[in-house]
PDB file of C-alpha atoms in Angstrom:
ATOM      1  CA  MET A 832       0.000   0.000   0.000  1.00 50.00           C
ATOM      2  CA  SER A 833       1.400   3.426  -0.897  1.00 58.00           C
ATOM      3  CA  VAL A 834       2.097   6.162   1.650  1.00 58.00           C
ATOM      4  CA  ASN A 835      -0.885   8.200   0.373  1.00 63.00           C
ATOM      5  CA  GLY A 836      -3.108   5.132   0.510  1.00 62.00           C
ATOM      6  CA  LEU A 837      -2.017   4.400   4.078  1.00 68.00           C
ATOM      7  CA  GLN A 838      -2.600   8.016   5.133  1.00 74.00           C
ATOM      8  CA  ASP A 839      -6.041   7.970   3.513  1.00 80.00           C
ATOM      9  CA  ARG A 840      -6.849   4.688   5.232  1.00 81.00           C
ATOM     10  CA  ASN A 841      -5.636   5.960   8.604  1.00 84.00           C
ATOM     11  CA  GLY A 842      -7.759   9.083   8.104  1.00 89.00           C
ATOM     12  CA  LYS A 843     -10.772   6.876   7.473  1.00 91.00           C
ATOM     13  CA  VAL A 844      -9.984   4.812  10.568  1.00 92.00           C
ATOM     14  CA  GLU A 845      -9.788   7.992  12.653  1.00 94.00           C
ATOM     15  CA  GLU A 846     -13.117   9.156  11.177  1.00 95.00           C
ATOM     16  CA  TYR A 847     -14.583   5.735  12.017  1.00 95.00           C
ATOM     17  CA  LEU A 848     -13.465   6.139  15.639  1.00 96.00           C
ATOM     18  CA  GLN A 849     -14.970   9.622  15.798  1.00 97.00           C
ATOM     19  CA  LEU A 850     -18.264   8.362  14.350  1.00 97.00           C
ATOM     20  CA  LEU A 851     -18.436   5.554  16.938  1.00 96.00           C
ATOM     21  CA  ARG A 852     -17.992   8.120  19.689  1.00 97.00           C
ATOM     22  CA  LEU A 853     -20.616  10.435  18.182  1.00 97.00           C
ATOM     23  CA  LEU A 854     -23.070   7.575  17.846  1.00 96.00           C
ATOM     24  CA  ALA A 855     -22.546   6.648  21.504  1.00 96.00           C
ATOM     25  CA  SER A 856     -23.191  10.277  22.433  1.00 97.00           C
ATOM     26  CA  GLU A 857     -26.413  10.240  20.400  1.00 96.00           C
ATOM     27  CA  LEU A 858     -27.644   7.126  22.184  1.00 95.00           C
ATOM     28  CA  GLU A 859     -27.067   8.881  25.503  1.00 96.00           C
ATOM     29  CA  CYS A 860     -28.899  11.949  24.177  1.00 96.00           C
ATOM     30  CA  ALA A 861     -31.862   9.814  23.073  1.00 95.00           C
ATOM     31  CA  MET A 862     -32.047   8.117  26.480  1.00 94.00           C
ATOM     32  CA  ARG A 863     -32.038  11.511  28.209  1.00 95.00           C
ATOM     33  CA  ALA A 864     -34.809  12.688  25.872  1.00 94.00           C
ATOM     34  CA  ILE A 865     -36.888   9.641  26.777  1.00 90.00           C
ATOM     35  CA  ALA A 866     -36.297  10.275  30.475  1.00 89.00           C
ATOM     36  CA  ARG A 867     -37.405  13.913  30.026  1.00 92.00           C
ATOM     37  CA  ASN A 868     -40.352  12.818  27.895  1.00 89.00           C
ATOM     38  CA  SER A 869     -39.163  15.155  25.124  1.00 93.00           C
ATOM     39  CA  LEU A 870     -40.490  13.772  21.860  1.00 92.00           C
ATOM     40  CA  PRO A 871     -38.965  16.465  19.584  1.00 96.00           C
ATOM     41  CA  GLU A 872     -35.525  15.973  21.151  1.00 97.00           C
ATOM     42  CA  PHE A 873     -35.882  12.193  20.826  1.00 94.00           C
ATOM     43  CA  GLU A 874     -36.947  12.406  17.182  1.00 96.00           C
ATOM     44  CA  GLU A 875     -34.022  14.690  16.345  1.00 97.00           C
ATOM     45  CA  SER A 876     -31.624  12.302  18.056  1.00 96.00           C
ATOM     46  CA  VAL A 877     -33.041   9.374  16.072  1.00 95.00           C
ATOM     47  CA  ARG A 878     -32.472  11.342  12.842  1.00 97.00           C
ATOM     48  CA  ARG A 879     -28.869  12.004  13.835  1.00 97.00           C
ATOM     49  CA  GLN A 880     -28.419   8.323  14.777  1.00 96.00           C
ATOM     50  CA  GLU A 881     -29.647   7.282  11.338  1.00 97.00           C
ATOM     51  CA  THR A 882     -27.223   9.667   9.615  1.00 97.00           C
ATOM     52  CA  LEU A 883     -24.285   8.542  11.748  1.00 96.00           C
ATOM     53  CA  SER A 884     -25.172   4.853  11.356  1.00 95.00           C
ATOM     54  CA  THR A 885     -25.312   5.203   7.589  1.00 96.00           C
ATOM     55  CA  ARG A 886     -21.888   6.851   7.512  1.00 96.00           C
ATOM     56  CA  VAL A 887     -20.390   4.240   9.885  1.00 95.00           C
ATOM     57  CA  THR A 888     -21.739   1.444   7.682  1.00 95.00           C
ATOM     58  CA  ASP A 889     -20.422   3.080   4.507  1.00 95.00           C
ATOM     59  CA  LEU A 890     -17.033   3.771   6.044  1.00 94.00           C
ATOM     60  CA  ALA A 891     -16.730   0.230   7.414  1.00 91.00           C
ATOM     61  CA  GLY A 892     -17.447  -1.068   3.911  1.00 92.00           C
ATOM     62  CA  GLU A 893     -14.783   1.210   2.431  1.00 89.00           C
ATOM     63  CA  LEU A 894     -12.252   0.079   5.016  1.00 86.00           C
ATOM     64  CA  LYS A 895     -13.111  -3.562   4.420  1.00 86.00           C
ATOM     65  CA  VAL A 896     -12.544  -3.167   0.670  1.00 83.00           C
ATOM     66  CA  THR A 897      -9.260  -1.371   1.352  1.00 74.00           C
ATOM     67  CA  SER A 898      -8.130  -4.080   3.771  1.00 70.00           C
ATOM     68  CA  GLN A 899      -8.954  -6.833   1.277  1.00 71.00           C
ATOM     69  CA  ARG A 900      -6.798  -5.116  -1.334  1.00 68.00           C
ATOM     70  CA  GLY A 901      -3.742  -4.233   0.657  1.00 60.00           C
ATOM     71  CA  THR A 902      -3.676  -5.435   4.252  1.00 52.00           C
ATOM     72  CA  SER A 903      -4.991  -8.330   6.256  1.00 46.00           C
ATOM     73  CA  ASN A 904      -6.748  -6.373   8.985  1.00 49.00           C
ATOM     74  CA  LEU A 905      -9.468  -3.711   9.141  1.00 48.00           C
ATOM     75  CA  LEU A 906      -7.467  -1.732  11.695  1.00 49.00           C
ATOM     76  CA  PRO A 907      -4.045  -0.239  10.975  1.00 47.00           C
ATOM     77  CA  HIS A 908      -1.009  -2.215  12.071  1.00 52.00           C
ATOM     78  CA  THR A 909       1.058   0.872  12.774  1.00 48.00           C
ATOM     79  CA  ASN A 910      -1.107   2.532  15.427  1.00 69.00           C
ATOM     80  CA  ASP A 911      -1.920   0.224  18.319  1.00 82.00           C
ATOM     81  CA  ALA A 912      -3.301   3.145  20.369  1.00 88.00           C
ATOM     82  CA  LEU A 913      -5.867   3.914  17.656  1.00 89.00           C
ATOM     83  CA  THR A 914      -6.803   0.236  17.445  1.00 88.00           C
ATOM     84  CA  GLN A 915      -7.331   0.113  21.210  1.00 94.00           C
ATOM     85  CA  GLN A 916      -9.420   3.298  21.128  1.00 94.00           C
ATOM     86  CA  ILE A 917     -11.666   1.765  18.470  1.00 94.00           C
ATOM     87  CA  ARG A 918     -12.120  -1.372  20.553  1.00 94.00           C
ATOM     88  CA  VAL A 919     -13.028   0.692  23.627  1.00 96.00           C
ATOM     89  CA  ALA A 920     -15.422   2.906  21.631  1.00 96.00           C
ATOM     90  CA  SER A 921     -17.023  -0.165  20.088  1.00 94.00           C
ATOM     91  CA  ALA A 922     -17.505  -1.843  23.471  1.00 96.00           C
ATOM     92  CA  THR A 923     -18.979   1.371  24.896  1.00 96.00           C
ATOM     93  CA  LEU A 924     -21.331   1.684  21.937  1.00 95.00           C
ATOM     94  CA  GLN A 925     -22.454  -1.943  22.313  1.00 95.00           C
ATOM     95  CA  ALA A 926     -23.184  -1.470  26.024  1.00 95.00           C
ATOM     96  CA  LEU A 927     -25.132   1.733  25.361  1.00 95.00           C
ATOM     97  CA  ASN A 928     -27.018   0.036  22.549  1.00 93.00           C
ATOM     98  CA  ARG A 929     -28.132  -2.738  24.913  1.00 94.00           C
ATOM     99  CA  GLN A 930     -29.307  -0.143  27.463  1.00 93.00           C
ATOM    100  CA  TYR A 931     -31.064   1.850  24.758  1.00 92.00           C
ATOM    101  CA  GLY A 932     -32.796  -1.273  23.433  1.00 90.00           C
ATOM    102  CA  SER A 933     -33.952  -2.216  26.928  1.00 89.00           C
ATOM    103  CA  LEU A 934     -35.237   1.292  27.548  1.00 88.00           C
ATOM    104  CA  LEU A 935     -37.150   1.313  24.266  1.00 85.00           C
ATOM    105  CA  GLN A 936     -38.615  -2.123  25.018  1.00 86.00           C
ATOM    106  CA  HIS A 937     -39.660  -1.005  28.506  1.00 83.00           C
ATOM    107  CA  SER A 938     -41.140   2.212  27.097  1.00 81.00           C
ATOM    108  CA  SER A 939     -43.117   0.233  24.518  1.00 79.00           C
ATOM    109  CA  ARG A 940     -44.591  -1.982  27.235  1.00 79.00           C
ATOM    110  CA  SER A 941     -45.428   1.093  29.318  1.00 78.00           C
ATOM    111  CA  VAL A 942     -47.192   2.715  26.379  1.00 76.00           C
ATOM    112  CA  ALA A 943     -49.166  -0.477  25.719  1.00 79.00           C
ATOM    113  CA  LEU A 944     -50.259  -0.574  29.372  1.00 78.00           C
ATOM    114  CA  MET A 945     -51.283   3.077  29.266  1.00 79.00           C
ATOM    115  CA  VAL A 946     -53.303   2.513  26.086  1.00 80.00           C
ATOM    116  CA  SER A 947     -55.024  -0.420  27.762  1.00 79.00           C
ATOM    117  CA  LEU A 948     -55.726   1.708  30.846  1.00 79.00           C
ATOM    118  CA  PHE A 949     -57.220   4.529  28.793  1.00 77.00           C
ATOM    119  CA  GLU A 950     -59.330   2.061  26.818  1.00 78.00           C
ATOM    120  CA  SER A 951     -60.669   0.607  30.076  1.00 78.00           C
ATOM    121  CA  PHE A 952     -61.603   4.116  31.271  1.00 75.00           C
ATOM    122  CA  LYS A 953     -63.617   4.515  28.074  1.00 75.00           C
ATOM    123  CA  GLY A 954     -65.394   1.254  28.860  1.00 73.00           C
ATOM    124  CA  ASN A 955     -63.576  -0.849  26.278  1.00 69.00           C
ATOM    125  CA  LEU A 956     -62.493  -3.751  28.432  1.00 63.00           C
ATOM    126  CA  GLN A 957     -60.506  -6.405  26.620  1.00 59.00           C
ATOM    127  CA  GLU A 958     -60.419  -9.889  27.999  1.00 54.00           C
ATOM    128  CA  GLY A 959     -57.051 -11.543  28.288  1.00 52.00           C
ATOM    129  CA  THR A 960     -56.198 -14.738  26.512  1.00 53.00           C
ATOM    130  CA  GLY A 961     -54.625 -17.893  27.855  1.00 50.00           C
ATOM    131  CA  SER A 962     -54.766 -19.327  31.352  1.00 51.00           C
ATOM    132  CA  ARG A 963     -54.854 -15.987  33.160  1.00 50.00           C
ATOM    133  CA  SER A 964     -58.045 -14.654  34.656  1.00 46.00           C
ATOM    134  CA  LYS A 965     -60.325 -12.872  32.211  1.00 47.00           C
ATOM    135  CA  TYR A 966     -61.195 -10.321  34.868  1.00 47.00           C
ATOM    136  CA  GLN A 967     -58.531  -7.706  35.415  1.00 49.00           C
ATOM    137  CA  THR A 968     -58.714  -4.392  37.183  1.00 44.00           C
ATOM    138  CA  TRP A 969     -56.520  -1.334  37.082  1.00 46.00           C
ATOM    139  CA  SER A 970     -55.525   0.507  40.188  1.00 44.00           C
ATOM    140  CA  CYS A 971     -54.009   3.960  40.195  1.00 42.00           C
ATOM    141  CA  GLN A 972     -52.812   5.962  43.158  1.00 42.00           C
ATOM    142  CA  VAL A 973     -52.255   9.687  43.122  1.00 36.00           C
TER     143      VAL A 973
END
């Protein structure tokens, strides 16, 4: 691989690292928006996540093609510190992604329960299926 090619590749690897960090920051931002019940902030964060994710995917593909042509590894051999930073950023992003997924799943269940509660207030009681009792009540405390 030529010197210019290696510099270009290292620049892409550094951009990849930066994008991983930005994506992790966006996940944190989205979780804060959910906690604050701020739909506009959440929607904007999701838009930014989509943009960042697209660029990360594209860049990873470019780096993979480059590595198949000239080197045997996606990460540069010459900069172990950069490689370690990418591993740390990736692990952080994976952990945040698991938390974010759990939060979204919990929020979805909460919304479904609230919809059911509001429907019961309107007199639209739905009977459960399966072995559970068909008579359920809601209790709210203020």
